[in-house]
């Protein structure tokens, strides 16, 4: 397997913590399976459009992009530094040299915004190259009949299929005779010690003891719960923001320019985490932090499914009245479950690599 070449195609170019970090994790996991792992440097039009520092699509977007310019430049530099240091990028032109093409993870099969041809490997490939999906997500809890027809056709070109959520398996399995596995997100494939190698330097002016808030959706409940936790534990609050310029809720410190490495450090150093993000939940678990997750209003299956899997369903709450700080998390039990899931992922990837090498 050592000489085989595997290429990942996913949202590695997004200015999004979860997207970049899951890509890094899958690359590292593949590399540990004794193959040469690369990330195909594909960039969607939609991604490139959204990454422009000055936006002209509407007067509101233009004004907002001007106000955010300095912050976005600093953040962009940190993301680019992380990609340059940690991702083995290969031009999309050389995809035809790969023995194995891995689709995902992340919402690469969400037809609402993904370039579906690229994320189903509909491009020139090496003869006999194998195409597999690893924890691909459809990004929604329900799928239209028109989308199901589209999936049925496109799944014909995928040799081995795995998805991230059970709802995706339930939707897609009737469309194909191939077995569909449910696999954990790539970020959970690496141990805490492996993640620590990717952590950057400390952020200047950090608060030493804090509740970390990571809110993609800016739900009021997220901040109310965080404030209650902070008050009861006698801690300050830090919010790491992924986008936006308004500070709608009271926090002691807002971090607006963290790159992926700095993002990881904020989780590692937190005393407690409150989040309404899937990957916020993941990194709370990886660094063994006490945490609460606030459910997504429309796409809650990925959070609830993950927490049920590891026996932490009680960490999903929607009101500050549900805060119960006396309940501790048994991370030894969580790790036992994750070890078993990593073994399942290893077997899946090893089978894909063996098939790519023509082994029985």
Short mmCIF file of C-alpha atoms in Angstrom, two decimals:
data_model
loop_
_atom_site.label_atom_id
_atom_site.label_comp_id
_atom_site.label_asym_id
_atom_site.label_seq_id
_atom_site.Cartn_x
_atom_site.Cartn_y
_atom_site.Cartn_z
CA UNK A 1 0.00 0.00 0.00
CA UNK A 2 2.98 2.25 0.55
CA UNK A 3 3.34 3.43 -3.07
CA UNK A 4 -0.35 4.11 -3.68
CA UNK A 5 -1.49 7.72 -4.13
CA UNK A 6 -4.74 8.92 -2.59
CA UNK A 7 -6.33 12.30 -3.27
CA UNK A 8 -9.01 13.96 -1.14
CA UNK A 9 -11.51 16.33 -2.69
CA UNK A 10 -13.38 18.46 -0.18
CA UNK A 11 -13.89 22.09 0.93
CA UNK A 12 -10.25 22.62 1.92
CA UNK A 13 -10.22 26.16 0.52
CA UNK A 14 -13.09 27.50 2.62
CA UNK A 15 -12.42 30.04 5.38
CA UNK A 16 -14.15 27.69 7.77
CA UNK A 17 -12.54 25.98 10.76
CA UNK A 18 -14.39 22.69 10.50
CA UNK A 19 -13.84 22.39 6.74
CA UNK A 20 -10.08 22.91 6.85
CA UNK A 21 -9.52 20.82 9.98
CA UNK A 22 -11.53 17.83 8.78
CA UNK A 23 -9.51 17.90 5.56
CA UNK A 24 -6.24 17.95 7.50
CA UNK A 25 -7.44 15.09 9.71
CA UNK A 26 -8.42 12.86 6.78
CA UNK A 27 -5.10 13.53 5.07
CA UNK A 28 -3.21 12.57 8.25
CA UNK A 29 -5.33 9.46 8.71
CA UNK A 30 -4.66 8.33 5.14
CA UNK A 31 -0.95 9.03 5.54
CA UNK A 32 -0.93 6.82 8.62
CA UNK A 33 -2.34 4.00 6.47
CA UNK A 34 0.96 3.98 4.56
CA UNK A 35 -0.12 5.74 1.39
CA UNK A 36 0.87 9.02 -0.18
CA UNK A 37 -2.03 11.31 0.68
CA UNK A 38 -2.79 14.56 -1.14
CA UNK A 39 -5.54 17.16 -1.24
CA UNK A 40 -6.84 17.95 -4.72
CA UNK A 41 -6.63 21.73 -5.02
CA UNK A 42 -10.10 22.17 -6.48
CA UNK A 43 -11.87 25.48 -5.84
CA UNK A 44 -15.54 25.98 -6.53
CA UNK A 45 -16.77 29.16 -8.15
CA UNK A 46 -19.03 29.66 -5.13
CA UNK A 47 -16.09 29.32 -2.72
CA UNK A 48 -13.91 31.73 -4.69
CA UNK A 49 -16.78 34.22 -4.93
CA UNK A 50 -17.40 34.14 -1.19
CA UNK A 51 -13.68 34.47 -0.43
CA UNK A 52 -13.28 37.79 -2.21
CA UNK A 53 -12.22 40.38 0.35
CA UNK A 54 -14.42 43.06 -1.22
CA UNK A 55 -17.95 41.91 -2.09
CA UNK A 56 -19.96 43.72 -4.77
CA UNK A 57 -23.08 41.52 -4.86
CA UNK A 58 -25.17 44.03 -2.92
CA UNK A 59 -24.68 47.43 -1.22
CA UNK A 60 -25.01 45.74 2.19
CA UNK A 61 -22.34 43.15 1.39
CA UNK A 62 -20.06 45.86 0.01
CA UNK A 63 -20.26 48.00 3.18
CA UNK A 64 -19.82 44.94 5.39
CA UNK A 65 -16.76 43.75 3.45
CA UNK A 66 -15.15 47.19 3.78
CA UNK A 67 -15.72 47.20 7.55
CA UNK A 68 -14.34 43.67 7.86
CA UNK A 69 -11.39 44.14 5.50
CA UNK A 70 -8.54 44.29 8.04
CA UNK A 71 -9.92 41.43 10.12
CA UNK A 72 -10.47 39.28 7.04
CA UNK A 73 -6.95 39.89 5.74
CA UNK A 74 -5.45 38.80 9.08
CA UNK A 75 -7.67 35.74 9.23
CA UNK A 76 -6.98 34.84 5.59
CA UNK A 77 -3.25 34.91 6.23
CA UNK A 78 -3.62 32.49 9.14
CA UNK A 79 -5.76 30.10 7.09
CA UNK A 80 -3.30 30.23 4.20
CA UNK A 81 -0.40 29.64 6.58
CA UNK A 82 -2.12 26.55 7.99
CA UNK A 83 -2.89 25.16 4.52
CA UNK A 84 0.66 25.84 3.34
CA UNK A 85 2.18 24.15 6.39
CA UNK A 86 -0.14 21.18 6.83
CA UNK A 87 -1.90 20.28 3.55
CA UNK A 88 -0.18 18.35 0.73
CA UNK A 89 -1.89 20.10 -2.17
CA UNK A 90 -1.90 18.64 -5.66
CA UNK A 91 -3.21 20.43 -8.74
CA UNK A 92 -6.55 19.21 -10.05
CA UNK A 93 -4.76 18.65 -13.37
CA UNK A 94 -2.86 15.73 -11.79
CA UNK A 95 -5.91 13.91 -10.44
CA UNK A 96 -5.38 11.34 -13.20
CA UNK A 97 -2.24 10.12 -11.38
CA UNK A 98 -4.17 9.01 -8.28
CA UNK A 99 -4.95 5.40 -7.42
CA UNK A 100 -7.67 6.33 -4.94
CA UNK A 101 -9.96 9.37 -4.88
CA UNK A 102 -11.67 10.12 -1.57
CA UNK A 103 -14.80 12.27 -1.66
CA UNK A 104 -15.41 14.24 1.51
CA UNK A 105 -15.96 14.59 4.33
CA UNK A 106 -18.05 17.74 4.99
CA UNK A 107 -21.20 18.72 3.07
CA UNK A 108 -19.75 17.81 -0.33
CA UNK A 109 -23.01 16.10 -1.30
CA UNK A 110 -25.23 19.07 -0.45
CA UNK A 111 -26.72 20.04 -3.80
CA UNK A 112 -27.62 23.48 -2.46
CA UNK A 113 -24.07 24.76 -2.89
CA UNK A 114 -21.59 22.02 -3.85
CA UNK A 115 -20.16 21.51 -7.34
CA UNK A 116 -21.66 18.06 -7.68
CA UNK A 117 -19.55 16.95 -10.64
CA UNK A 118 -16.28 17.51 -8.79
CA UNK A 119 -17.48 15.98 -5.53
CA UNK A 120 -18.62 12.82 -7.28
CA UNK A 121 -15.24 12.58 -9.08
CA UNK A 122 -16.71 13.33 -12.50
CA UNK A 123 -13.37 14.41 -13.98
CA UNK A 124 -10.50 12.65 -15.83
CA UNK A 125 -9.13 9.84 -13.68
CA UNK A 126 -6.45 7.19 -13.86
CA UNK A 127 -7.66 3.96 -15.47
CA UNK A 128 -8.92 1.60 -12.73
CA UNK A 129 -8.70 4.34 -10.07
CA UNK A 130 -11.09 3.68 -7.20
CA UNK A 131 -13.54 6.31 -5.98
CA UNK A 132 -14.80 6.19 -2.39
CA UNK A 133 -16.66 8.60 -0.16
CA UNK A 134 -15.59 9.02 3.43
CA UNK A 135 -18.25 10.45 5.77
CA UNK A 136 -19.76 12.54 3.00
CA UNK A 137 -22.65 14.68 4.24
CA UNK A 138 -25.79 15.76 2.42
CA UNK A 139 -26.08 18.60 4.95
CA UNK A 140 -29.82 18.34 5.56
CA UNK A 141 -32.36 16.22 7.37
CA UNK A 142 -34.69 15.71 4.39
CA UNK A 143 -34.13 15.24 0.65
CA UNK A 144 -36.50 16.06 -2.23
CA UNK A 145 -37.53 13.48 -4.81
CA UNK A 146 -35.66 15.42 -7.51
CA UNK A 147 -32.49 15.26 -5.41
CA UNK A 148 -32.96 11.53 -4.83
CA UNK A 149 -33.07 10.98 -8.60
CA UNK A 150 -29.84 12.92 -8.92
CA UNK A 151 -28.13 10.95 -6.13
CA UNK A 152 -29.22 7.64 -7.68
CA UNK A 153 -27.43 8.46 -10.91
CA UNK A 154 -24.30 9.92 -9.33
CA UNK A 155 -23.77 7.12 -6.80
CA UNK A 156 -23.15 4.75 -9.72
CA UNK A 157 -19.68 6.26 -10.03
CA UNK A 158 -18.71 5.70 -6.38
CA UNK A 159 -17.13 2.30 -5.65
CA UNK A 160 -17.41 2.39 -1.85
CA UNK A 161 -19.83 4.67 -0.03
CA UNK A 162 -19.78 6.02 3.49
CA UNK A 163 -21.71 8.98 4.88
CA UNK A 164 -21.49 10.97 8.08
CA UNK A 165 -25.10 10.88 9.28
CA UNK A 166 -27.60 8.06 9.66
CA UNK A 167 -30.27 10.21 7.98
CA UNK A 168 -28.07 10.30 4.86
CA UNK A 169 -27.76 6.52 4.85
CA UNK A 170 -31.52 6.16 5.29
CA UNK A 171 -32.11 8.48 2.32
CA UNK A 172 -29.47 7.05 -0.01
CA UNK A 173 -29.40 3.30 0.71
CA UNK A 174 -32.61 2.55 -1.27
CA UNK A 175 -30.95 4.15 -4.31
CA UNK A 176 -28.04 1.73 -4.64
CA UNK A 177 -27.21 -1.95 -4.20
CA UNK A 178 -23.84 -0.98 -2.69
CA UNK A 179 -23.71 -1.05 1.09
CA UNK A 180 -23.53 2.39 2.71
CA UNK A 181 -21.57 2.76 5.94
CA UNK A 182 -21.93 5.54 8.50
CA UNK A 183 -18.51 6.83 9.57
CA UNK A 184 -17.38 9.38 12.12
CA UNK A 185 -16.23 12.81 11.01
CA UNK A 186 -12.49 12.83 10.09
CA UNK A 187 -11.69 15.22 12.95
CA UNK A 188 -12.52 12.38 15.35
CA UNK A 189 -10.05 10.03 13.67
CA UNK A 190 -7.10 11.80 15.30
CA UNK A 191 -6.28 11.64 19.01
CA UNK A 192 -5.85 14.65 21.25
CA UNK A 193 -2.08 14.16 21.06
CA UNK A 194 -2.15 14.20 17.27
CA UNK A 195 -4.18 17.41 17.25
CA UNK A 196 -1.73 19.09 19.59
CA UNK A 197 0.92 18.95 16.86
CA UNK A 198 -1.22 21.33 14.79
CA UNK A 199 -1.79 23.90 17.53
CA UNK A 200 -0.29 27.34 17.02
CA UNK A 201 1.20 29.83 19.42
CA UNK A 202 -0.85 31.40 22.19
CA UNK A 203 -3.07 34.31 21.25
CA UNK A 204 -1.80 37.53 22.80
CA UNK A 205 -3.90 38.93 25.63
CA UNK A 206 -5.69 35.66 26.31
CA UNK A 207 -7.93 35.39 29.33
CA UNK A 208 -6.49 32.57 31.44
CA UNK A 209 -9.72 31.01 32.76
CA UNK A 210 -12.67 31.16 30.40
CA UNK A 211 -15.81 29.66 28.95
CA UNK A 212 -15.31 29.42 25.19
CA UNK A 213 -18.30 30.31 23.02
CA UNK A 214 -18.33 29.14 19.41
CA UNK A 215 -21.63 30.10 17.82
CA UNK A 216 -22.10 29.72 14.08
CA UNK A 217 -25.75 30.67 14.32
CA UNK A 218 -25.68 33.42 16.96
CA UNK A 219 -28.58 31.82 18.82
CA UNK A 220 -29.51 33.86 21.94
CA UNK A 221 -29.78 30.56 23.85
CA UNK A 222 -26.10 29.83 23.22
CA UNK A 223 -25.03 33.03 24.95
CA UNK A 224 -27.54 32.74 27.78
CA UNK A 225 -26.28 29.26 28.59
CA UNK A 226 -22.65 30.41 28.39
CA UNK A 227 -23.33 33.35 30.71
CA UNK A 228 -24.98 31.08 33.27
CA UNK A 229 -22.09 28.60 33.15
CA UNK A 230 -19.53 31.41 33.48
CA UNK A 231 -21.37 32.97 36.41
CA UNK A 232 -21.70 29.70 38.31
CA UNK A 233 -18.05 28.75 37.73
CA UNK A 234 -16.65 32.25 38.26
CA UNK A 235 -15.14 32.42 34.76
CA UNK A 236 -14.86 35.00 31.97
CA UNK A 237 -16.23 34.41 28.47
CA UNK A 238 -14.39 34.36 25.13
CA UNK A 239 -16.25 34.15 21.84
CA UNK A 240 -14.38 32.94 18.76
CA UNK A 241 -16.27 34.31 15.78
CA UNK A 242 -16.35 32.81 12.33
CA UNK A 243 -18.06 35.74 10.59
CA UNK A 244 -20.06 38.92 11.10
CA UNK A 245 -19.26 42.31 12.63
CA UNK A 246 -21.95 42.83 15.25
CA UNK A 247 -21.34 41.73 18.81
CA UNK A 248 -24.95 41.04 19.68
CA UNK A 249 -24.29 39.48 23.05
CA UNK A 250 -22.25 40.42 26.07
CA UNK A 251 -18.88 38.62 26.25
CA UNK A 252 -15.60 39.52 27.95
CA UNK A 253 -13.49 39.03 24.83
CA UNK A 254 -14.16 38.43 21.15
CA UNK A 255 -11.59 36.76 18.88
CA UNK A 256 -12.27 37.58 15.24
CA UNK A 257 -9.00 36.71 13.54
CA UNK A 258 -8.11 33.17 14.66
CA UNK A 259 -6.82 30.75 12.07
CA UNK A 260 -7.29 26.97 12.38
CA UNK A 261 -4.27 26.53 14.68
CA UNK A 262 -5.35 29.36 17.01
CA UNK A 263 -8.90 27.98 16.96
CA UNK A 264 -7.60 24.65 18.28
CA UNK A 265 -5.67 26.35 21.06
CA UNK A 266 -8.76 28.21 22.24
CA UNK A 267 -10.49 24.84 22.70
CA UNK A 268 -7.48 23.22 24.35
CA UNK A 269 -7.14 26.01 26.92
CA UNK A 270 -10.84 26.49 27.73
CA UNK A 271 -12.33 25.50 31.07
CA UNK A 272 -15.75 24.93 29.51
CA UNK A 273 -17.25 25.18 25.99
CA UNK A 274 -20.70 26.28 24.88
CA UNK A 275 -21.39 25.87 21.16
CA UNK A 276 -24.10 25.45 18.54
CA UNK A 277 -21.60 24.04 16.03
CA UNK A 278 -20.99 20.41 15.06
CA UNK A 279 -17.22 20.84 14.99
CA UNK A 280 -17.37 22.92 18.16
CA UNK A 281 -18.89 19.84 19.76
CA UNK A 282 -16.23 17.60 18.22
CA UNK A 283 -13.27 19.62 19.49
CA UNK A 284 -14.82 19.92 22.94
CA UNK A 285 -14.80 16.13 23.03
CA UNK A 286 -11.31 15.77 21.56
CA UNK A 287 -9.83 18.02 24.25
CA UNK A 288 -12.00 16.38 26.96
CA UNK A 289 -13.77 19.59 27.92
CA UNK A 290 -17.06 19.90 29.79
CA UNK A 291 -19.44 21.36 27.23
CA UNK A 292 -22.99 22.07 26.17
CA UNK A 293 -24.25 21.95 22.60
CA UNK A 294 -27.29 23.95 21.51
CA UNK A 295 -29.23 22.14 18.75
CA UNK A 296 -29.40 23.54 15.24
CA UNK A 297 -32.89 24.74 14.41
CA UNK A 298 -33.03 22.98 11.01
CA UNK A 299 -30.16 20.46 10.77
CA UNK A 300 -29.85 18.88 14.19
CA UNK A 301 -29.32 15.26 13.14
CA UNK A 302 -25.53 15.44 12.88
CA UNK A 303 -25.14 16.86 16.41
CA UNK A 304 -27.73 14.63 18.06
CA UNK A 305 -26.46 11.57 16.20
CA UNK A 306 -22.87 12.13 17.30
CA UNK A 307 -23.81 12.75 20.92
CA UNK A 308 -26.02 9.64 21.02
CA UNK A 309 -23.19 7.59 19.54
CA UNK A 310 -20.81 8.50 22.38
CA UNK A 311 -23.45 8.41 25.12
CA UNK A 312 -23.56 12.18 25.68
CA UNK A 313 -27.10 12.99 24.65
CA UNK A 314 -27.60 14.97 27.88
CA UNK A 315 -25.04 17.56 26.68
CA UNK A 316 -27.52 18.74 24.03
CA UNK A 317 -29.64 21.43 25.70
CA UNK A 318 -31.72 24.37 24.49
CA UNK A 319 -32.21 26.47 27.64
CA UNK A 320 -30.12 27.83 30.50
CA UNK A 321 -32.62 26.11 32.80
CA UNK A 322 -31.09 22.77 31.74
CA UNK A 323 -27.59 23.66 32.93
CA UNK A 324 -26.45 21.10 35.52
CA UNK A 325 -22.76 21.59 36.24
CA UNK A 326 -22.57 18.69 38.68
CA UNK A 327 -22.88 16.19 35.83
CA UNK A 328 -19.38 15.15 34.77
CA UNK A 329 -18.44 13.56 31.45
CA UNK A 330 -16.90 10.08 31.47
CA UNK A 331 -14.31 10.64 28.78
CA UNK A 332 -12.81 7.18 29.22
CA UNK A 333 -16.10 5.71 28.04
CA UNK A 334 -16.26 8.21 25.17
CA UNK A 335 -12.72 7.29 24.09
CA UNK A 336 -13.56 3.58 24.11
CA UNK A 337 -16.39 4.24 21.64
CA UNK A 338 -14.18 6.45 19.45
CA UNK A 339 -11.45 3.81 19.38
CA UNK A 340 -13.97 1.29 18.06
CA UNK A 341 -15.19 3.80 15.45
CA UNK A 342 -11.61 4.51 14.36
CA UNK A 343 -11.09 0.79 13.86
CA UNK A 344 -14.18 0.70 11.61
CA UNK A 345 -12.81 3.66 9.64
CA UNK A 346 -9.42 1.95 9.36
CA UNK A 347 -11.00 -1.20 7.95
CA UNK A 348 -12.99 0.88 5.44
CA UNK A 349 -9.94 2.84 4.24
CA UNK A 350 -7.70 -0.25 4.15
CA UNK A 351 -10.28 -2.03 1.97
CA UNK A 352 -10.38 0.97 -0.37
CA UNK A 353 -6.59 1.06 -0.63
CA UNK A 354 -6.41 -2.69 -1.21
CA UNK A 355 -8.99 -2.39 -4.02
CA UNK A 356 -7.03 0.51 -5.51
CA UNK A 357 -3.94 -1.69 -5.57
CA UNK A 358 -5.73 -4.66 -7.07
CA UNK A 359 -5.40 -6.76 -3.93
CA UNK A 360 -8.00 -9.27 -2.79
#
